[in-house]
Every structure is written in C-alpha cells, then in structure tokens.
Coordinates of C-alpha atoms and ligand atoms in Angstrom, one line a residue:
X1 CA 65.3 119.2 74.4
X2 CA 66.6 120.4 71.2
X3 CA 66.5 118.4 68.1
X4 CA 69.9 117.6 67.5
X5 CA 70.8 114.0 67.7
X6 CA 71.6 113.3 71.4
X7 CA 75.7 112.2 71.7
X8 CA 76.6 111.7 74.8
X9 CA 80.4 110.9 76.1
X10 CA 82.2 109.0 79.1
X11 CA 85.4 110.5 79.5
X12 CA 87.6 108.8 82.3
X13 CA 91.6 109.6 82.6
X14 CA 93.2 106.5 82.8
X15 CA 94.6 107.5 86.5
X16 CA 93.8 104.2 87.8
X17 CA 90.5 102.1 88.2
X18 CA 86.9 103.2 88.1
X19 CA 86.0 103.9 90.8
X20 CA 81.7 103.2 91.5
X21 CA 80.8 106.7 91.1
X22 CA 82.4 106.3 87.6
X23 CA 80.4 103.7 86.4
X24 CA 77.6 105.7 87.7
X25 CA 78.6 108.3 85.4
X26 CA 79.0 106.3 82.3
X27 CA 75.7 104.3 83.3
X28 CA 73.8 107.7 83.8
X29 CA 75.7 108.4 80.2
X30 CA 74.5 105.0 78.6
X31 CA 70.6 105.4 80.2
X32 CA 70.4 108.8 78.6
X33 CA 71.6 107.8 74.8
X34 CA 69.6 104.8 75.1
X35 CA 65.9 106.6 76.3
X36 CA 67.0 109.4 73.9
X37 CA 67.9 106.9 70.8
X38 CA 71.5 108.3 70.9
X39 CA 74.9 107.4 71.1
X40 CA 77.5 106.9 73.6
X41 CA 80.9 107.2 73.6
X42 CA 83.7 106.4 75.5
X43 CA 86.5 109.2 74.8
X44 CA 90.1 108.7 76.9
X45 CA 91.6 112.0 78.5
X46 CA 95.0 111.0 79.5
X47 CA 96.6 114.6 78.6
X48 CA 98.1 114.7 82.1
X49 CA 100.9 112.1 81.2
X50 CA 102.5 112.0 85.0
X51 CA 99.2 110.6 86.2
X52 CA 98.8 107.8 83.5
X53 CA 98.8 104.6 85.1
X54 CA 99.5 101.4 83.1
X55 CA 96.5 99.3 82.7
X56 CA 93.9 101.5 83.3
X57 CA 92.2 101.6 80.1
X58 CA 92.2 98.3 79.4
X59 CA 90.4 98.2 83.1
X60 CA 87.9 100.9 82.6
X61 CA 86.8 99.1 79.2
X62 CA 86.8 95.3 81.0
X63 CA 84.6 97.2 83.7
X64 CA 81.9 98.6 81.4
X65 CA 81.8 95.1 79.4
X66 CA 81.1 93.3 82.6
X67 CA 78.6 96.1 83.3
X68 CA 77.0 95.8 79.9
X69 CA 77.0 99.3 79.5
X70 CA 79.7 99.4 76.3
X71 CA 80.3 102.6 74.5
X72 CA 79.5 102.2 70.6
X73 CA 82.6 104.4 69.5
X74 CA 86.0 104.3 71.2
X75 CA 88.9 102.9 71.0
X76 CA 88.8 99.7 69.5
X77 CA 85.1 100.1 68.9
X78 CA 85.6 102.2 66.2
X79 CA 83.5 105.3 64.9
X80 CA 83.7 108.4 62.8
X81 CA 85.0 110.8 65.2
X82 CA 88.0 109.0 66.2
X83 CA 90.7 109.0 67.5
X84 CA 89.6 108.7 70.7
X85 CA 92.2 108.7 73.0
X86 CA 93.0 112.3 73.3
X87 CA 96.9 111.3 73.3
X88 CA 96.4 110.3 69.4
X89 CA 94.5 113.3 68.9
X90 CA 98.1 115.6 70.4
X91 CA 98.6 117.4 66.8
X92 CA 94.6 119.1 67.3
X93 CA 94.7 121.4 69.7
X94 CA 97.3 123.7 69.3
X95 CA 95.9 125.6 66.2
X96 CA 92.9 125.7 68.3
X97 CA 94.8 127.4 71.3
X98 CA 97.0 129.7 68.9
X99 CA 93.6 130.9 67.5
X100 CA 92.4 132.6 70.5
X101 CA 95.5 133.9 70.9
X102 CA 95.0 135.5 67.7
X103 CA 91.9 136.6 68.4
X104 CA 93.0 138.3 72.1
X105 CA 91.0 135.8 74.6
X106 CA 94.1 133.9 75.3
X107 CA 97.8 134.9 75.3
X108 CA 101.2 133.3 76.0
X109 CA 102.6 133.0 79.4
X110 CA 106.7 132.5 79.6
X111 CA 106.2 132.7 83.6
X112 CA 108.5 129.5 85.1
X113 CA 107.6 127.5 87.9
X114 CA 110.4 129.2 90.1
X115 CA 108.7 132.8 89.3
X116 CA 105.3 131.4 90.0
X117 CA 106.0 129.9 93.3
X118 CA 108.2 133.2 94.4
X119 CA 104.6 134.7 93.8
X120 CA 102.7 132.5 95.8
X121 CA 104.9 132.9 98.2
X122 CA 105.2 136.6 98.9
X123 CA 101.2 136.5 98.6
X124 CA 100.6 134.2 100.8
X125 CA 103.3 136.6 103.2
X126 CA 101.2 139.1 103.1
X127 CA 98.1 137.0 103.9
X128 CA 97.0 136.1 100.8
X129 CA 97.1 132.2 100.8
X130 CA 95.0 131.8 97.3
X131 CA 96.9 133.7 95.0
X132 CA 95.9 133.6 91.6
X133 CA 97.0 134.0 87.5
X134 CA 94.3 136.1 86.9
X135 CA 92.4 139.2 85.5
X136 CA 94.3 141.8 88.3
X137 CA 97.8 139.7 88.5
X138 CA 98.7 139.2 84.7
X139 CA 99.4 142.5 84.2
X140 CA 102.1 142.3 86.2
X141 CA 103.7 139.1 85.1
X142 CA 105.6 137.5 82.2
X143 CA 103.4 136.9 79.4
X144 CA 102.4 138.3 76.1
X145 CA 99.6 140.9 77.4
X146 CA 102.2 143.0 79.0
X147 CA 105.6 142.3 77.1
X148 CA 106.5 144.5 73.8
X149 CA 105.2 142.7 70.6
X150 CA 109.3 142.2 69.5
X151 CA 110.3 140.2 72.8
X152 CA 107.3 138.1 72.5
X153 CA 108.6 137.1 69.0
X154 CA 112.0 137.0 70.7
X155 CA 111.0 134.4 73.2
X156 CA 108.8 132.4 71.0
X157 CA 111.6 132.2 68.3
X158 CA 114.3 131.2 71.3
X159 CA 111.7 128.1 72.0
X160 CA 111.6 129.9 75.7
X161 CA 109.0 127.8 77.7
X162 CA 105.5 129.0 77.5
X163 CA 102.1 128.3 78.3
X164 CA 98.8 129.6 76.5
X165 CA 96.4 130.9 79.4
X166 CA 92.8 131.8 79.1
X167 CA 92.1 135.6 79.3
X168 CA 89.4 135.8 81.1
X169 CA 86.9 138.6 80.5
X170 CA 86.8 141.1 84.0
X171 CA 83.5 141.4 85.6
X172 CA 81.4 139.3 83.3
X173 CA 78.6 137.4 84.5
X174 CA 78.2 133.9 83.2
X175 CA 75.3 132.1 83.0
X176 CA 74.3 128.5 82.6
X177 CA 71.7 125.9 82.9
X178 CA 72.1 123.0 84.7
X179 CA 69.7 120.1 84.0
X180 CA 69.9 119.0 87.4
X181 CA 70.9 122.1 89.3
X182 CA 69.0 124.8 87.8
X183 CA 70.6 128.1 86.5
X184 CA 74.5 128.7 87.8
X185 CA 76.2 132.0 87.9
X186 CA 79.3 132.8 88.3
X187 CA 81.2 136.6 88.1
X188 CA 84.8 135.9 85.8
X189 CA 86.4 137.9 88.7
X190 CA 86.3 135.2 90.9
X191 CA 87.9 132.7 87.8
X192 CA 91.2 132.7 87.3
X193 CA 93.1 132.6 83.7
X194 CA 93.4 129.0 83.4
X195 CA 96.6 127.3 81.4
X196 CA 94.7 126.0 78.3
X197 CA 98.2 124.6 76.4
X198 CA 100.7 123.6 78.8
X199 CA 105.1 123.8 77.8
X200 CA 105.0 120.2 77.1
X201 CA 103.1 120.7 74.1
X202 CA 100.1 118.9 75.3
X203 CA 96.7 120.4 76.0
X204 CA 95.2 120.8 79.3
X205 CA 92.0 118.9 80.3
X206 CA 89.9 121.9 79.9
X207 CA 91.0 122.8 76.2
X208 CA 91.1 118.7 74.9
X209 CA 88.0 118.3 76.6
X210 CA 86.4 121.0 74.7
X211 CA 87.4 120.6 71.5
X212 CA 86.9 117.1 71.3
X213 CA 83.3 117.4 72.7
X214 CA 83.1 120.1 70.0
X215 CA 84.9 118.1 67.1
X216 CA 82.7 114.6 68.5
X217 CA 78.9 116.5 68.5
X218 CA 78.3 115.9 71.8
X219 CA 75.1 117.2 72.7
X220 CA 74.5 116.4 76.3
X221 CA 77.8 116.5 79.0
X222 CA 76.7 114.4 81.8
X223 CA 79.3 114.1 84.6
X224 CA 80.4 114.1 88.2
X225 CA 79.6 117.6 90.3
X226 CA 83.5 118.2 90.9
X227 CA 83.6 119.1 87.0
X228 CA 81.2 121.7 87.9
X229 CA 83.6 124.2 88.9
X230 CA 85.0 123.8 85.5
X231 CA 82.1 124.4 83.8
X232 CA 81.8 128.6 83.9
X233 CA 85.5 128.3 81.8
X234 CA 84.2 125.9 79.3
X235 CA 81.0 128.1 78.5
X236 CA 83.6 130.7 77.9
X237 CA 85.6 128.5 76.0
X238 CA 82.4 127.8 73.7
X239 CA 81.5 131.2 73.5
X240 CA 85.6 132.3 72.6
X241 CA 85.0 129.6 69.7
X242 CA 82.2 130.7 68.9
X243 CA 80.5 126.7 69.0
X244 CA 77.4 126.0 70.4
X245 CA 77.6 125.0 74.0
X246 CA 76.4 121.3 74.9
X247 CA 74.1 121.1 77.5
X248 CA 75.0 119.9 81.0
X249 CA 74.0 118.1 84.0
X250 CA 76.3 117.6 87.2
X251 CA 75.4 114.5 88.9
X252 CA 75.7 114.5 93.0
X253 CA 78.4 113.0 94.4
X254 CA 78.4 109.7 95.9
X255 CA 78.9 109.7 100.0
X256 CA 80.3 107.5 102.3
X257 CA 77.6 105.6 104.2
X258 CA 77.8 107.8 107.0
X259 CA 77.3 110.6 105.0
X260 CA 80.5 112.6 106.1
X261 CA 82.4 113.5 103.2
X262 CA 82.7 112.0 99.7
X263 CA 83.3 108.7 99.0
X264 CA 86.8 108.2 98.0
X265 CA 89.4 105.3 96.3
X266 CA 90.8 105.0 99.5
X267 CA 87.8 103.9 101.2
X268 CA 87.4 101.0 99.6
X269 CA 88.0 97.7 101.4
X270 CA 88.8 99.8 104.3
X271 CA 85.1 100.2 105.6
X272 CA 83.9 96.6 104.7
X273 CA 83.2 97.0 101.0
X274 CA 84.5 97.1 97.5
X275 CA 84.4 100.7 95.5
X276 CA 85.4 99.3 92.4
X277 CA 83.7 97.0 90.0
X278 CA 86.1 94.4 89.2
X279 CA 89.6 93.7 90.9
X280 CA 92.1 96.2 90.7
X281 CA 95.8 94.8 91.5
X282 CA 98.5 97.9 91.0
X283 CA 101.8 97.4 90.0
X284 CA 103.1 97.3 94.1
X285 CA 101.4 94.0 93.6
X286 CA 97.9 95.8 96.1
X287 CA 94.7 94.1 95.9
X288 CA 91.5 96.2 95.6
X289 CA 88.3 94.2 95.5
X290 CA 85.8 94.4 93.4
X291 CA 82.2 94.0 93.0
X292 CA 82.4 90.9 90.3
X293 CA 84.8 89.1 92.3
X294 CA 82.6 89.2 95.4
X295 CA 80.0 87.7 93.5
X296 CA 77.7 90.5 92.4
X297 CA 75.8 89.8 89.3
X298 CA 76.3 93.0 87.4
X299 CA 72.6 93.8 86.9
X300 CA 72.4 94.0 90.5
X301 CA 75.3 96.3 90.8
X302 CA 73.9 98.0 88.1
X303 CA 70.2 98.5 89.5
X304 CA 72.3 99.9 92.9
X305 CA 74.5 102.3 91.2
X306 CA 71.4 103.8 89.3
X307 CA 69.4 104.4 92.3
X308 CA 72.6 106.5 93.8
X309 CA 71.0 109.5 92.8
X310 CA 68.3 108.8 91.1
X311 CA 64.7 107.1 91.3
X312 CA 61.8 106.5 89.1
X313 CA 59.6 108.6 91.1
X314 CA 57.5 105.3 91.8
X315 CA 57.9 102.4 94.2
X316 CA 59.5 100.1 92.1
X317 CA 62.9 99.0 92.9
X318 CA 64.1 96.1 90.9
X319 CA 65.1 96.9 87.5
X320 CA 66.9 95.5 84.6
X321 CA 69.2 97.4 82.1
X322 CA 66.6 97.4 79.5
X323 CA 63.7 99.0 82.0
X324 CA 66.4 101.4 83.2
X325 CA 66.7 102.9 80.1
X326 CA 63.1 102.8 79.9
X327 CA 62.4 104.5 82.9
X328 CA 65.2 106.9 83.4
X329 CA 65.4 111.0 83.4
X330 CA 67.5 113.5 84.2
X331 CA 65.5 115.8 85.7
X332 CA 64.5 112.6 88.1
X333 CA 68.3 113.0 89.0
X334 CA 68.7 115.0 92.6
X335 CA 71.0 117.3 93.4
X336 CA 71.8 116.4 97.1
X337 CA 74.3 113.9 97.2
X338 CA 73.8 110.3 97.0
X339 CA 74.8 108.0 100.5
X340 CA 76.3 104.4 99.5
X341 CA 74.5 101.9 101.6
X342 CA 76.4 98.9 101.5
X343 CA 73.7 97.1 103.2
X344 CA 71.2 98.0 100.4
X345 CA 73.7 97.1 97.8
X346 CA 73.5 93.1 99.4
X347 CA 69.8 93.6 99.3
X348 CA 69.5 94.5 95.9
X349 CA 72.2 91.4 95.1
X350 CA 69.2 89.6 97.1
X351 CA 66.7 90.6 95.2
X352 CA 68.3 90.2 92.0
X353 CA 68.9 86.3 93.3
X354 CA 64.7 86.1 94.1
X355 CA 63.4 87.5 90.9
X356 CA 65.9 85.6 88.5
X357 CA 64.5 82.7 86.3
X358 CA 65.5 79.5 88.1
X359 CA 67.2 78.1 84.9
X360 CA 69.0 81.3 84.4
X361 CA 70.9 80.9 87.7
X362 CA 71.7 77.5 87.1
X363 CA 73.3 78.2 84.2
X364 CA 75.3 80.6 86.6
X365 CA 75.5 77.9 89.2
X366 CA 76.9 75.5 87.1
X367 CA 80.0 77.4 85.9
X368 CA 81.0 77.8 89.5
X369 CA 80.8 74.3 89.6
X370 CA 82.7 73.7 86.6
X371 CA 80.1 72.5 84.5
X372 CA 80.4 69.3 87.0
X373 CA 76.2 68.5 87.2
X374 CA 73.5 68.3 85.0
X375 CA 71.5 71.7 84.6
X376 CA 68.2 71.0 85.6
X377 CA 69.0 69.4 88.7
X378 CA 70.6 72.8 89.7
X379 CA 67.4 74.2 88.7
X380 CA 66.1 72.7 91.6
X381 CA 68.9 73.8 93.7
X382 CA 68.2 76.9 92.9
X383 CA 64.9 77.2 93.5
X384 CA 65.9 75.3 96.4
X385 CA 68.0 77.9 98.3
X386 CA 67.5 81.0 96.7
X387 CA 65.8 82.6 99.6
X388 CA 68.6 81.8 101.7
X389 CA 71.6 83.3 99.3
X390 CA 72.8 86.3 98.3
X391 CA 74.8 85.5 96.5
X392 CA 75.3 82.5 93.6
X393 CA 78.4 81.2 95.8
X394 CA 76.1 80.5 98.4
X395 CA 73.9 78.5 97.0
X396 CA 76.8 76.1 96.3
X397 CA 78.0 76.4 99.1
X398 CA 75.0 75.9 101.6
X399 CA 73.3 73.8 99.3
X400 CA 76.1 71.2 98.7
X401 CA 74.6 68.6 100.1
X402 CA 71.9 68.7 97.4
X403 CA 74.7 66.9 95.3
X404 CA 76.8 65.2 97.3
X405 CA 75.6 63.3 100.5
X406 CA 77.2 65.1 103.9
X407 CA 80.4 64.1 104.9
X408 CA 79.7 66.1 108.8
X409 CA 76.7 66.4 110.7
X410 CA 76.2 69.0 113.0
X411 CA 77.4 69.0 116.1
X412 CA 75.0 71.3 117.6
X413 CA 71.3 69.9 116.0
X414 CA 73.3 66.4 116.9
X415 CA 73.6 67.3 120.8
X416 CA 70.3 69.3 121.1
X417 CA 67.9 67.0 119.0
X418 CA 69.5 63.5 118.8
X419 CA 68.7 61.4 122.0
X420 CA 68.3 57.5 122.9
X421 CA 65.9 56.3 121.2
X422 CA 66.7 58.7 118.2
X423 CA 68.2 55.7 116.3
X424 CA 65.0 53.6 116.9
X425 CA 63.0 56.4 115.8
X426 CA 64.6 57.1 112.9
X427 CA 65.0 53.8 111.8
X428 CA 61.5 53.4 111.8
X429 CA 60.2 56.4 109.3
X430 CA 63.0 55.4 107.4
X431 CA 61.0 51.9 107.5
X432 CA 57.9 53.9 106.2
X433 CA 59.4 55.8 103.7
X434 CA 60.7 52.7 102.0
X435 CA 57.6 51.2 101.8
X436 CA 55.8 54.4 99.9
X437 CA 55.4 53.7 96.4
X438 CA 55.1 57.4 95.1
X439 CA 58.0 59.7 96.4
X440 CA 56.9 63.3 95.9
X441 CA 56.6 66.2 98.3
X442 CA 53.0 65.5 99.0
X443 CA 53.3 61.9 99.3
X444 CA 56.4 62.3 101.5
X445 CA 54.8 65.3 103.9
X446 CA 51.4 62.7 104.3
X447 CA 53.4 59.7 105.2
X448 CA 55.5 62.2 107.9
X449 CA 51.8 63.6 109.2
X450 CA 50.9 59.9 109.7
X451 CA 53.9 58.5 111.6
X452 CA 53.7 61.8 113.8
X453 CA 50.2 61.1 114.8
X454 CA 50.8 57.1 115.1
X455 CA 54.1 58.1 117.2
X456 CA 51.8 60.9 119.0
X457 CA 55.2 63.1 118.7
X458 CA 55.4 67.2 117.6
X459 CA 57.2 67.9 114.4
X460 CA 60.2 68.9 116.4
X461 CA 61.2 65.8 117.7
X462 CA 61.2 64.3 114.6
X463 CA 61.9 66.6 111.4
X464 CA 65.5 68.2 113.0
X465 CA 67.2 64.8 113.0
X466 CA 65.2 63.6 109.6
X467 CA 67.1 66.5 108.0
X468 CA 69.9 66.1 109.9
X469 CA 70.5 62.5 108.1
X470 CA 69.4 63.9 105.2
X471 CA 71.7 67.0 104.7
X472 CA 73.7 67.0 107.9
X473 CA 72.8 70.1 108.2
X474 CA 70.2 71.7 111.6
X475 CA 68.2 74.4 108.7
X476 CA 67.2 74.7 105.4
X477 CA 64.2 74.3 103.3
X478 CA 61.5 72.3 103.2
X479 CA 62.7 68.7 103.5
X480 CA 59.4 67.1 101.6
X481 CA 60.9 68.8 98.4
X482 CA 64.2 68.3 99.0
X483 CA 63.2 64.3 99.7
X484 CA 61.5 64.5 96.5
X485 CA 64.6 66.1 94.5
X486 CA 67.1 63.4 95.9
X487 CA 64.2 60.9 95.0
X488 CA 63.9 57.2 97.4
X489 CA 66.5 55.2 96.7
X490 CA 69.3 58.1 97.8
X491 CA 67.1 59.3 100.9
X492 CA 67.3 55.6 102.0
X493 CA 71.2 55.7 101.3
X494 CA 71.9 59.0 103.4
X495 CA 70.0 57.8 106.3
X496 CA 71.7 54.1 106.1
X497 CA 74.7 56.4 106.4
X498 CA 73.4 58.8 108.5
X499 CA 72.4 56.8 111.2
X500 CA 75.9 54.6 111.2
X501 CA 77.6 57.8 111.6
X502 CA 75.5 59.8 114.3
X503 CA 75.6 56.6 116.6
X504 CA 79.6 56.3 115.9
X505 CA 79.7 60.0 117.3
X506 CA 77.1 59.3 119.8
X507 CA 78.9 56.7 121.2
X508 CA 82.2 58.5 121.0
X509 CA 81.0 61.5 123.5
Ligands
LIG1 N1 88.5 113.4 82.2 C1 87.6 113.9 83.1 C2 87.5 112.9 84.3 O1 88.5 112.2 84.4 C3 86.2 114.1 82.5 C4 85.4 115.2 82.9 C5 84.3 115.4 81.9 O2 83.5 114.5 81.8 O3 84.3 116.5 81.4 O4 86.6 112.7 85.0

C-alpha cells in the first residue's frame, strides 16, 4: 500500500433507500479506514436530478447511524473538503470539463435527442442494435471535432444545447489493478465517448465523481462491481488530468438466495425478507421493511453483511464492529458473488442473542417494555430464554409469564398431561413446596426428586402440569430456576390459581 494517508468515500445517489448491498459497501468502506487509521466519508451524488427522491438522504444517513458505521465528514458532519453533496459543489466542474476541451480529450457535442435517436434507429435497421457516440461515429455527427472552428463559436455564443463528451483515445489499451480482481484490461475501441457535462449544466456521474474523489484525496475507491465498467473511463479521466489515480477494488455483487441473478430493491419483502435496513415508506404511502424494525440488533446485521463477501480466513464467525475492523482485508474480499442467506442472517441474530452480556439485553428488553420492570429481574429473563429467541421481541413475548402470572393455560399440555387425580397430585407438591424453608433451584429440584420417588412416578407425569400451573405454558426452561426467580410465596399463588382454573376447564369439557 502506498504511504499516502488512506481516505476512503461512500458515495450513494439519493435514488431511494439503501439497499443491503449498500451498507455493505459503506461498511467494507468504514472496516478499511478504520484497520488502515483513515478516514471515511460519506459524499452525496445526486447530479442526476430526475432520479432524486425526497428523503433519501436523510434515510441513507439514519441507516449508517443505526448501523454505527457513521462517516466523519459529510453533510452535516462537517470536514475540510466540503461541500459534500455534489449539488452544492454544481459551480466545480465545468472549468474542469472546458479544460480538456482545451486540451483536445474532450469536445462539445450540439447533437439533440431527436438526431440521436434518428441514429439509433437507422443502426439498429441495419442490424446494429448497440450503436454507439464513439471513436468511428463522431466524425460523422454534430460536435466540435468535425464542425469549422467559426460555427462552433457560432453555436456556443447562440447558447445552442450542448454536451461535453469524452474523446476517447482509438486503440489504446488500458490497464488497471484491481485489489480484488487482479489486473483489468480493456481496448478504448470497445468504450464509447461518454457525455462528461450534460445541457443542463450539471455534471455527469463520471466527471463529479472524479473530481471530487480527486479534490477529496481519496486514496482507496471501494465500491459495488457494477461501477466496474466505469472504471476504464475514469483511469482515462485521471490520466486526461493528469492526477494520480486512486486505487480500486470492486466488491461482488450480492445474489439472491438462490443464486440466480442479483439481488435487487424489488425483491425485498417479496421472497420473505427485508433488503433494507430500516423501514422505507415512499411517498405512494408503500411500506418496505426493514431489518431494525424486524428486530435485528444492528451488530448482527452488521456481522451478516460483512461475511457477504468476505471472511477472516479462520473459523470464527461471531464478530463485533470493533473486531471487524480488526480482522478485515481486502484481499480476503472474493470476487465471486456473495449469496444472501436469509436463514443464516436469523442465525447470526441468534447468535448475537447467545453471546450478549445478560444485562446488556435487558437493558434492551426493558425499553420494549417501556421501562415497565426492574432491570435485573429481566436479567434473569434473559438468561432465562435466550436460547429460545431470536430475537429481543421474543423473549418478551414467550417469556411473559416471567412477569405476569398466565392468564391461559394450554389447551393441548392440559388435555394430554392433566388427568383425574392431577388436582390431587398437584395439590400435594404444592404441599411440599410450601413447607421448604430455602427456595433455590437446588433446593427446589431435591424436594421434586423426593416426591417423585415417594410418589414412585416418572418426571413426565409430574413436571408438564408443575409448569403448566406455573407458566401456563407445555415448554420452556428449566422450571427449578424459574421457581427460584418467581421465589415461594408467588409459585404458591400461580398454582392456588392454577389449579382453580384447570379444574374450571376440566369440568367445563
Ligand atoms: N453514486 C454512485 C452510486 O450511487 C457511486 C459509485 C462510486 O462509488 O463511484 O453507487
């Protein structure tokens, strides 16, 4: 790696949401500055101002915060390199363009629309269906290479229409390297002469996204493989400047779980799971889920997105942001492309559930409880049911009656377990617990071991319907801990209750 100070950039159009294999991008973006002890950026590229959706940026940055992968310069972060929305930056670019005009590797192109698509179609006519602006057409069209000097000044003082294209050199091999895909080469006869300045006085994506990466020092350009066609015209562009050229790396693309094809915006929801990180409502009022509102904690949807196309090279699997940054590489980054497994994404949610601190998910637990119980009893919860969960929701959910007695009891464990002399039976431990004077787990599992020997019964005569008073419930965890969490006095209450209730229904069938 060279020794210039690694700056790397995220640079999404505000077109709509972020989609997943976006967030990969800015997380692959974030891992690098962070191993490297650089920066990262977040730069806006909305110079295509019919695809700017409303909303988007304020999305895109909401995402990353939740993510906690922020940029330190952007908008509204501030840095020296700023603006950066490239809409702010609009006044840049042109002297850049009119320079290689100037200097012959660009020229001006008064071609309209009508004219273009009159060419298109008398190509395509004569079976040519990819016709092209390029190194053989211009010098038969409208545009500054083949029109006298005086009508180019003509048209350019009339304000006529024009747009500045890229001359591309003929028959010139370009070369690259690729961090992740080795050496590329492409011939500039098979490029064609890209618009670099469009009529509207804006930039295209290829000329902002230059000069800014230029003008910002960015060092690395790390970035989905569909940018990687682009990349041959931006090492001219670099070379036509005469700047050094950043280096790059394409990451793969992200594929549907199947593997056929890539996976797109439209696919979200549609096969079963969200593509986007947060919710997403457009302005027809459309609801696209998202991977917060599910209930994914973001590390674990972090930890998943950096293993889409990438992997420590060892066995580990469960990481956190800060070992991420630790561990990660590019050249550990594969060029195949990366399958979405939605199954492994609920796995590593799993995971994240099993190797969290107890008190750390309580503290989760209790805001989706509204701060209504004391912390360290949903300590216990949590350690309680975390096994069973995926996801923090559950564990309020099946665990409810951890802190708040039943108010059902079910129907199948009541048909299958509860018979005759249940009630008798039950009444009885109940009996025994009352009269322990230590209520623990051990204390609690003796006593049970005891009155199944006395009783000569096998634990599952008796245990189904203790927890079935207990919880209401026909499954969970061990009920000598949860006994001991509830503590005597509110065991001896749920039974009282329980018993009352399952002989009401009893009685009713
Ligand atoms: N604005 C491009 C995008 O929307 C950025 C491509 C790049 O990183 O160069 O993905």
């Amino acid at each position: 790696m060279s020794d210039k100070p690694v700056r790397v950039r995220f640079a999404p159009s505000p077109t709509g949401p972020l989609h997943m294999g976006g967030v990969r991008t800015a997380l692959y973006n974030y891992l690098f500055a962070k191993k490297n002890n650089g920066t990262f950026l977040i730069r806006i590229e909305d110079t295509d101002q019919t695809r700017f959706v409303p909303g988007a940026q304020d999305y895109i940055m909401d995402a990353l915060k939740w993510c906690g992968i922020m940029p330190t310069e952007g908008p509204g972060l501030g840095g020296e390199y700023g603006p950066y929305v490239q809409s702010e930056r609009k006044e840049m670019y042109q002297p850049y363009a009119e320079r290689l005009v100037q200097e012959d590797k660009a020229y001006y192109a008064f071609d309209t629309a009508e004219e273009l698509e009159l060419m298109r179609e008398r190509a395509k006519q004569m079976g040519m269906p990819n016709w092209q602006y390029n190194h053989v057409t211009r010098t038969s069209l409208k545009n500054s290479l083949t029109l006298p000097q005086d009508q180019v000044e003509e048209l350019l003082a009339n304000n006529t229409p024009y747009v500045i294209r890229m001359k591309m050199p003929r028959n010139r091999d370009i070369r690259f390297e690729d961090i992740i895909r080795g050496w590329v080469t492409v011939n500039t006869n098979n490029l064609d002469d890209k618009v670099l300045f469009k009529s509207d006085g804006m930039p295209t994506y290829h000329l902002a996204n230059i000069v800014d990466d230029h003008l910002m020092k960015i060092s690395h350009v790390i970035r989905g493989e569909e940018w990687l066609p682009s990349a041959p015209l931006h090492v001219m562009l670099y070379e036509a400047f005469g700047w050094d050229c950043p280096q790059f790396a394409h990451l793969p693309l992200l594929l549907r779980p199947d593997g056929n094809g890539k996976l797109s915006k439209r696919d979200g929801d549609r096969l079963g799971f969200p593509v986007f990180p947060t919710d997403w409502t457009t302005a027809e009022g459309e609801l696209y889920s998202g991977y917060r509102e599910k209930g994914y904690h973001h590390q674990a949807f972090i930890n998943m997105l950096a293993f889409l196309g990438w992997n420590p090279g060892t066995h580990q699997e469960i990481f956190s942001l800060d070992e991420l940054c630790e561990a990660f590489t590019l050249d550990r980054v594969s060029k195949a492309g990366a399958k979405f497994d939605p199954d492994k994404t609920k796995w590593f949610q799993q995971q994240y559930l099993r190797s969290t601190p107890n008190e750390d998910l309580a503290a989760q637990l209790s805001e989706v409880l509204e701060n209504k119980y004391d912390v360290s009893r949903l300590t216990t919860v949590c350690h309680l049911m975390k096994e069973r969960a995926t996801f923090i929701q559950d564990i309020a959910t099946e665990g409810a009656y951890l802190l708040e007695r039943p108010t059902s009891y079910d129907e199948q464990t009541v048909s299958k377990k509860w018979k005759e002399d249940t009630s008798v039976l039950m009444t009885e431990w109940k009996n025994n617990l009352e009269g322990l004077s230590t209520f623990d787990h051990d204390s609690v599992e003796n006593a049970f071991k005891s009155f199944l020997e006395a009783k000569g019964m096998g634990i599952g005569a008796v245990l189904p319907n203790f927890r079935l008073l207990i919880t209401g419930t026909g499954m969970g965890p061990s009920m000598f801990e949860i006994a001991a969490f509830l503590g005597k006095e509110e065991c001896l209450e749920r039974m009282n209750q329980g018993l009352t209730k399952i002989e009401a229904l009893k009685n009713q069938a």
